[in-house]
Amino acid sequence: LLMNMRVITGCIGHETNTFSNVISDLSRFREMGIIEGEEFFKVYRGTRSIGGAFIEISEARGFELIPTVWNKVFAWGLVTDEALDYMLDKMLAGIKSAGKIDGVLLQLHGAMVTESHEDAEAYILQKIRALVSKSMPVIATLDLHGNLTKDTVDAADILVGYDTYPHIDPYERGLEAAELMFRMLKREIKPVAAFRKPPLMTSPQVQKTSYHPMKSVYDLAHKIEEDERILNVTILPGFPFADISCQGMNIIVTTNGDRCLAEEKAQQITDYV
């Protein structure tokens, strides 16, 4: 048990359709729901959600979760800088006031676009990384509809994306992310990630993971994950309703300390795609 291990948790999530004229300002986030501090446990304990999964694993494995801010993820138009700054400031203040912490476990989306940031997840993770040591475990879950940059991947230790569309596995991915955090806290694993971004945009109509061609891509990912040296394979086909430079498919392979293997497998999936 890791009784004295303390892990910050939070969620800043949004799926941004840059073509929408419905701006996602702070009042919109408040309307959808922003949860702060200990209220997180009341809302999420016992639920089949990412938050519920984080609580479940932390209690089973004996590390303490310290909640900061948690918003209800939704999809509308461009996020205002004020809205992101409000939530990110709450998260950073939570990290600063927590005292000794040993890890950061987040729910992000992967497709948040703000007035100033095309890849808001990279901005969030970089701001957090600037506050904590380079060696501190930082793990985040991502929606399958993410548009990432290398900056996002570099700022986190492990990114765990959904494997299903329609999304029926967020709870399971939450369990996976929290278990990986436990393994990092025990110093059992040292994650290294390889990132590929094939020049491909896919529409939601062909992203369903129970049908070909997307099913075969995830089948390959799961086959690769059978190798115990591979910690996670995340494939995000992307969110097409975003007119941004990091639009498109994303492939991340995370291994236990084996960079060559990560690069090899990421390239294998890219070539297959």
CSV table of C-alpha atoms in Angstrom, one decimal:
chain,number,residue,atom,x,y,z
A,1,LEU,CA,0.0,0.0,0.0
A,2,LEU,CA,1.1,3.6,-0.7
A,3,MET,CA,-0.7,5.2,2.2
A,4,ASN,CA,1.4,8.3,2.2
A,5,MET,CA,1.3,8.9,-1.6
A,6,ARG,CA,-0.8,11.9,-2.6
A,7,VAL,CA,-2.1,12.4,-6.2
A,8,ILE,CA,-3.7,15.6,-7.6
A,9,THR,CA,-6.8,15.0,-9.8
A,10,GLY,CA,-9.0,17.2,-11.9
A,11,CYS,CA,-10.7,17.6,-15.3
A,12,ILE,CA,-10.7,20.5,-17.8
A,13,GLY,CA,-12.5,19.1,-20.8
A,14,HIS,CA,-14.1,20.4,-23.9
A,15,GLU,CA,-14.7,19.2,-27.5
A,16,THR,CA,-14.4,22.4,-29.5
A,17,ASN,CA,-16.2,22.8,-32.8
A,18,THR,CA,-14.5,25.9,-34.3
A,19,PHE,CA,-17.3,26.2,-36.9
A,20,SER,CA,-20.0,26.8,-34.2
A,21,ASN,CA,-21.1,30.3,-33.4
A,22,VAL,CA,-22.0,29.2,-29.8
A,23,ILE,CA,-19.1,30.5,-27.7
A,24,SER,CA,-18.1,28.4,-24.7
A,25,ASP,CA,-17.6,31.1,-22.1
A,26,LEU,CA,-17.3,30.8,-18.3
A,27,SER,CA,-21.1,31.1,-17.8
A,28,ARG,CA,-21.6,28.2,-20.2
A,29,PHE,CA,-19.1,26.0,-18.2
A,30,ARG,CA,-20.8,27.0,-15.0
A,31,GLU,CA,-24.2,26.2,-16.5
A,32,MET,CA,-22.9,22.7,-17.5
A,33,GLY,CA,-21.3,22.2,-14.1
A,34,ILE,CA,-18.0,23.0,-12.4
A,35,ILE,CA,-17.2,20.9,-9.3
A,36,GLU,CA,-14.5,22.1,-6.9
A,37,GLY,CA,-12.7,20.3,-4.0
A,38,GLU,CA,-14.2,17.6,-1.9
A,39,GLU,CA,-17.6,17.8,-3.8
A,40,PHE,CA,-15.8,15.7,-6.4
A,41,PHE,CA,-16.1,12.6,-4.2
A,42,LYS,CA,-19.8,13.1,-3.6
A,43,VAL,CA,-20.6,13.5,-7.3
A,44,TYR,CA,-18.3,10.7,-8.7
A,45,ARG,CA,-17.8,8.0,-6.0
A,46,GLY,CA,-19.5,4.7,-7.2
A,47,THR,CA,-20.2,6.0,-10.7
A,48,ARG,CA,-19.0,4.2,-13.9
A,49,SER,CA,-17.1,7.3,-15.0
A,50,ILE,CA,-13.5,8.4,-15.2
A,51,GLY,CA,-13.8,10.2,-11.9
A,52,GLY,CA,-15.4,7.1,-10.3
A,53,ALA,CA,-12.6,4.9,-11.7
A,54,PHE,CA,-9.9,7.2,-10.2
A,55,ILE,CA,-11.6,7.1,-6.8
A,56,GLU,CA,-12.0,3.3,-7.0
A,57,ILE,CA,-8.4,2.6,-7.8
A,58,SER,CA,-7.0,5.1,-5.4
A,59,GLU,CA,-9.0,3.5,-2.5
A,60,ALA,CA,-8.1,0.0,-3.6
A,61,ARG,CA,-4.4,0.7,-4.1
A,62,GLY,CA,-4.1,3.0,-1.1
A,63,PHE,CA,-3.0,6.3,-2.5
A,64,GLU,CA,-4.8,9.6,-1.6
A,65,LEU,CA,-6.6,11.6,-4.3
A,66,ILE,CA,-6.6,15.4,-3.9
A,67,PRO,CA,-9.4,16.9,-6.1
A,68,THR,CA,-9.0,20.4,-7.6
A,69,VAL,CA,-11.5,21.4,-10.3
A,70,TRP,CA,-13.7,19.1,-12.4
A,71,ASN,CA,-15.9,20.4,-15.2
A,72,LYS,CA,-18.7,18.5,-17.0
A,73,VAL,CA,-17.2,17.9,-20.5
A,74,PHE,CA,-19.4,19.2,-23.4
A,75,ALA,CA,-19.1,20.2,-27.0
A,76,TRP,CA,-19.7,23.7,-28.4
A,77,GLY,CA,-17.8,26.5,-30.0
A,78,LEU,CA,-14.5,28.2,-29.2
A,79,VAL,CA,-13.6,28.4,-25.5
A,80,THR,CA,-12.8,31.8,-24.2
A,81,ASP,CA,-9.4,32.4,-22.6
A,82,GLU,CA,-11.2,33.6,-19.5
A,83,ALA,CA,-13.0,30.2,-19.1
A,84,LEU,CA,-9.8,28.1,-19.4
A,85,ASP,CA,-7.8,30.5,-17.2
A,86,TYR,CA,-10.5,30.3,-14.5
A,87,MET,CA,-10.4,26.5,-14.3
A,88,LEU,CA,-6.6,26.2,-14.9
A,89,ASP,CA,-5.9,28.8,-12.1
A,90,LYS,CA,-8.1,26.7,-9.7
A,91,MET,CA,-6.2,23.5,-10.7
A,92,LEU,CA,-2.7,25.2,-10.3
A,93,ALA,CA,-3.8,26.7,-7.0
A,94,GLY,CA,-4.8,23.3,-5.8
A,95,ILE,CA,-1.4,21.9,-6.7
A,96,LYS,CA,0.4,24.8,-5.0
A,97,SER,CA,-1.7,24.5,-1.8
A,98,ALA,CA,-1.6,20.7,-1.6
A,99,GLY,CA,1.8,20.4,0.0
A,100,LYS,CA,3.7,17.2,-0.8
A,101,ILE,CA,2.3,15.5,-3.9
A,102,ASP,CA,3.5,12.5,-5.7
A,103,GLY,CA,1.5,12.5,-9.0
A,104,VAL,CA,-1.1,14.2,-11.2
A,105,LEU,CA,-4.0,12.2,-12.7
A,106,LEU,CA,-6.3,14.1,-15.0
A,107,GLN,CA,-9.3,13.7,-17.3
A,108,LEU,CA,-8.7,15.9,-20.4
A,109,HIS,CA,-10.5,15.7,-23.8
A,110,GLY,CA,-7.9,16.3,-26.5
A,111,ALA,CA,-9.9,18.7,-28.7
A,112,MET,CA,-10.2,21.9,-26.7
A,113,VAL,CA,-9.5,25.0,-28.7
A,114,THR,CA,-9.4,28.4,-27.0
A,115,GLU,CA,-9.1,32.0,-28.3
A,116,SER,CA,-5.3,31.7,-27.8
A,117,HIS,CA,-4.5,28.0,-27.9
A,118,GLU,CA,-5.2,25.5,-30.7
A,119,ASP,CA,-3.9,22.7,-28.5
A,120,ALA,CA,-5.3,23.7,-25.1
A,121,GLU,CA,-4.3,20.3,-23.6
A,122,ALA,CA,-0.7,21.0,-24.3
A,123,TYR,CA,-1.0,24.4,-22.6
A,124,ILE,CA,-2.7,22.8,-19.5
A,125,LEU,CA,-0.1,20.1,-19.2
A,126,GLN,CA,2.8,22.5,-19.7
A,127,LYS,CA,1.5,24.8,-17.0
A,128,ILE,CA,1.2,21.9,-14.6
A,129,ARG,CA,4.6,20.5,-15.6
A,130,ALA,CA,6.1,23.9,-14.8
A,131,LEU,CA,4.9,23.6,-11.2
A,132,VAL,CA,5.9,20.0,-10.6
A,133,SER,CA,9.2,18.2,-11.1
A,134,LYS,CA,10.1,16.6,-14.4
A,135,SER,CA,10.2,13.2,-12.7
A,136,MET,CA,6.7,13.5,-11.2
A,137,PRO,CA,4.1,11.1,-12.8
A,138,VAL,CA,1.6,13.0,-14.9
A,139,ILE,CA,-1.1,10.9,-16.6
A,140,ALA,CA,-4.3,11.9,-18.4
A,141,THR,CA,-7.2,10.2,-20.1
A,142,LEU,CA,-8.3,11.5,-23.5
A,143,ASP,CA,-11.4,11.2,-25.6
A,144,LEU,CA,-11.0,9.4,-28.9
A,145,HIS,CA,-11.8,12.6,-30.7
A,146,GLY,CA,-8.6,14.4,-29.9
A,147,ASN,CA,-6.4,16.6,-32.1
A,148,LEU,CA,-2.9,16.5,-30.5
A,149,THR,CA,0.5,18.0,-30.9
A,150,LYS,CA,3.9,16.6,-29.9
A,151,ASP,CA,3.8,19.2,-27.1
A,152,THR,CA,0.9,17.4,-25.4
A,153,VAL,CA,2.7,14.0,-25.5
A,154,ASP,CA,5.9,15.5,-24.3
A,155,ALA,CA,4.3,17.2,-21.3
A,156,ALA,CA,2.7,14.0,-19.9
A,157,ASP,CA,4.1,10.6,-19.0
A,158,ILE,CA,1.2,8.6,-20.2
A,159,LEU,CA,-1.9,9.5,-22.3
A,160,VAL,CA,-4.7,7.0,-22.2
A,161,GLY,CA,-7.2,7.4,-25.0
A,162,TYR,CA,-10.7,5.8,-25.3
A,163,ASP,CA,-10.7,2.7,-27.5
A,164,THR,CA,-14.4,2.9,-28.5
A,165,TYR,CA,-16.7,5.1,-30.6
A,166,PRO,CA,-19.5,5.4,-29.6
A,167,HIS,CA,-17.7,5.9,-26.3
A,168,ILE,CA,-18.5,2.9,-24.0
A,169,ASP,CA,-15.1,2.6,-22.3
A,170,PRO,CA,-14.3,5.8,-20.4
A,171,TYR,CA,-14.7,4.1,-17.0
A,172,GLU,CA,-12.3,1.3,-18.1
A,173,ARG,CA,-9.8,3.8,-19.4
A,174,GLY,CA,-10.0,5.6,-16.1
A,175,LEU,CA,-9.2,2.4,-14.3
A,176,GLU,CA,-6.3,1.8,-16.7
A,177,ALA,CA,-4.9,5.3,-16.2
A,178,ALA,CA,-5.2,5.1,-12.4
A,179,GLU,CA,-3.5,1.6,-12.4
A,180,LEU,CA,-0.7,3.0,-14.4
A,181,MET,CA,-0.3,5.8,-11.9
A,182,PHE,CA,-0.1,3.2,-9.1
A,183,ARG,CA,2.6,1.4,-11.0
A,184,MET,CA,4.5,4.7,-11.5
A,185,LEU,CA,4.2,5.6,-7.8
A,186,LYS,CA,5.7,2.2,-7.0
A,187,ARG,CA,8.5,2.9,-9.5
A,188,GLU,CA,7.7,-0.3,-11.3
A,189,ILE,CA,7.5,1.4,-14.7
A,190,LYS,CA,9.4,4.2,-16.6
A,191,PRO,CA,7.2,5.3,-19.5
A,192,VAL,CA,8.5,6.5,-22.8
A,193,ALA,CA,6.2,7.5,-25.6
A,194,ALA,CA,6.4,7.7,-29.4
A,195,PHE,CA,4.0,9.9,-31.3
A,196,ARG,CA,2.9,9.8,-35.0
A,197,LYS,CA,0.5,12.0,-36.8
A,198,PRO,CA,-0.3,10.5,-40.2
A,199,PRO,CA,-1.6,13.1,-42.7
A,200,LEU,CA,-5.2,11.9,-42.5
A,201,MET,CA,-8.5,13.4,-41.5
A,202,THR,CA,-11.4,11.0,-40.8
A,203,SER,CA,-15.1,11.8,-40.5
A,204,PRO,CA,-17.2,10.5,-37.5
A,205,GLN,CA,-19.2,8.4,-39.8
A,206,VAL,CA,-16.2,6.1,-40.4
A,207,GLN,CA,-14.7,6.3,-36.9
A,208,LYS,CA,-17.0,3.6,-35.4
A,209,THR,CA,-14.7,1.1,-33.8
A,210,SER,CA,-16.9,-1.9,-34.3
A,211,TYR,CA,-16.8,-1.5,-38.1
A,212,HIS,CA,-14.0,-1.8,-40.7
A,213,PRO,CA,-11.8,0.1,-41.3
A,214,MET,CA,-11.4,1.5,-37.8
A,215,LYS,CA,-12.0,-1.8,-36.1
A,216,SER,CA,-8.9,-3.3,-37.7
A,217,VAL,CA,-6.8,-0.4,-36.5
A,218,TYR,CA,-7.9,-0.9,-32.9
A,219,ASP,CA,-7.5,-4.7,-33.3
A,220,LEU,CA,-3.9,-4.1,-34.2
A,221,ALA,CA,-3.4,-1.7,-31.2
A,222,HIS,CA,-4.8,-4.4,-28.9
A,223,LYS,CA,-2.6,-7.1,-30.4
A,224,ILE,CA,0.4,-4.8,-29.8
A,225,GLU,CA,-0.7,-4.2,-26.2
A,226,GLU,CA,-0.5,-7.9,-25.5
A,227,ASP,CA,3.3,-7.4,-25.2
A,228,GLU,CA,4.0,-6.7,-21.5
A,229,ARG,CA,6.7,-4.2,-22.5
A,230,ILE,CA,3.9,-2.0,-24.0
A,231,LEU,CA,2.1,0.0,-21.4
A,232,ASN,CA,-0.5,1.6,-23.7
A,233,VAL,CA,-1.4,2.2,-27.3
A,234,THR,CA,-3.7,5.2,-27.9
A,235,ILE,CA,-5.1,6.0,-31.3
A,236,LEU,CA,-7.2,9.1,-31.7
A,237,PRO,CA,-8.8,9.4,-35.2
A,238,GLY,CA,-9.3,13.1,-34.5
A,239,PHE,CA,-12.1,15.6,-34.2
A,240,PRO,CA,-12.8,16.9,-37.8
A,241,PHE,CA,-14.9,20.0,-36.8
A,242,ALA,CA,-11.9,22.1,-35.9
A,243,ASP,CA,-10.2,24.3,-38.4
A,244,ILE,CA,-6.7,24.1,-36.7
A,245,SER,CA,-3.2,23.0,-37.8
A,246,CYS,CA,-3.1,20.0,-35.5
A,247,GLN,CA,-6.3,18.5,-37.0
A,248,GLY,CA,-6.2,14.8,-37.7
A,249,MET,CA,-5.2,11.4,-36.6
A,250,ASN,CA,-2.9,10.7,-33.6
A,251,ILE,CA,-1.0,7.6,-32.6
A,252,ILE,CA,0.8,7.2,-29.3
A,253,VAL,CA,2.7,4.1,-28.2
A,254,THR,CA,4.0,4.1,-24.6
A,255,THR,CA,6.5,1.4,-23.5
A,256,ASN,CA,8.2,0.6,-20.2
A,257,GLY,CA,11.5,2.3,-20.9
A,258,ASP,CA,12.0,1.0,-24.5
A,259,ARG,CA,12.1,4.0,-26.9
A,260,CYS,CA,13.1,1.9,-29.9
A,261,LEU,CA,10.1,-0.4,-29.3
A,262,ALA,CA,7.8,2.5,-28.9
A,263,GLU,CA,9.0,4.1,-32.2
A,264,GLU,CA,8.8,0.8,-34.0
A,265,LYS,CA,5.3,0.0,-33.0
A,266,ALA,CA,4.0,3.6,-33.6
A,267,GLN,CA,5.5,3.4,-37.1
A,268,GLN,CA,3.9,0.0,-37.6
A,269,ILE,CA,0.4,1.3,-36.8
A,270,THR,CA,1.1,4.5,-38.9
A,271,ASP,CA,2.1,2.4,-41.9
A,272,TYR,CA,-1.0,0.2,-41.5
A,273,VAL,CA,-3.3,3.2,-41.3
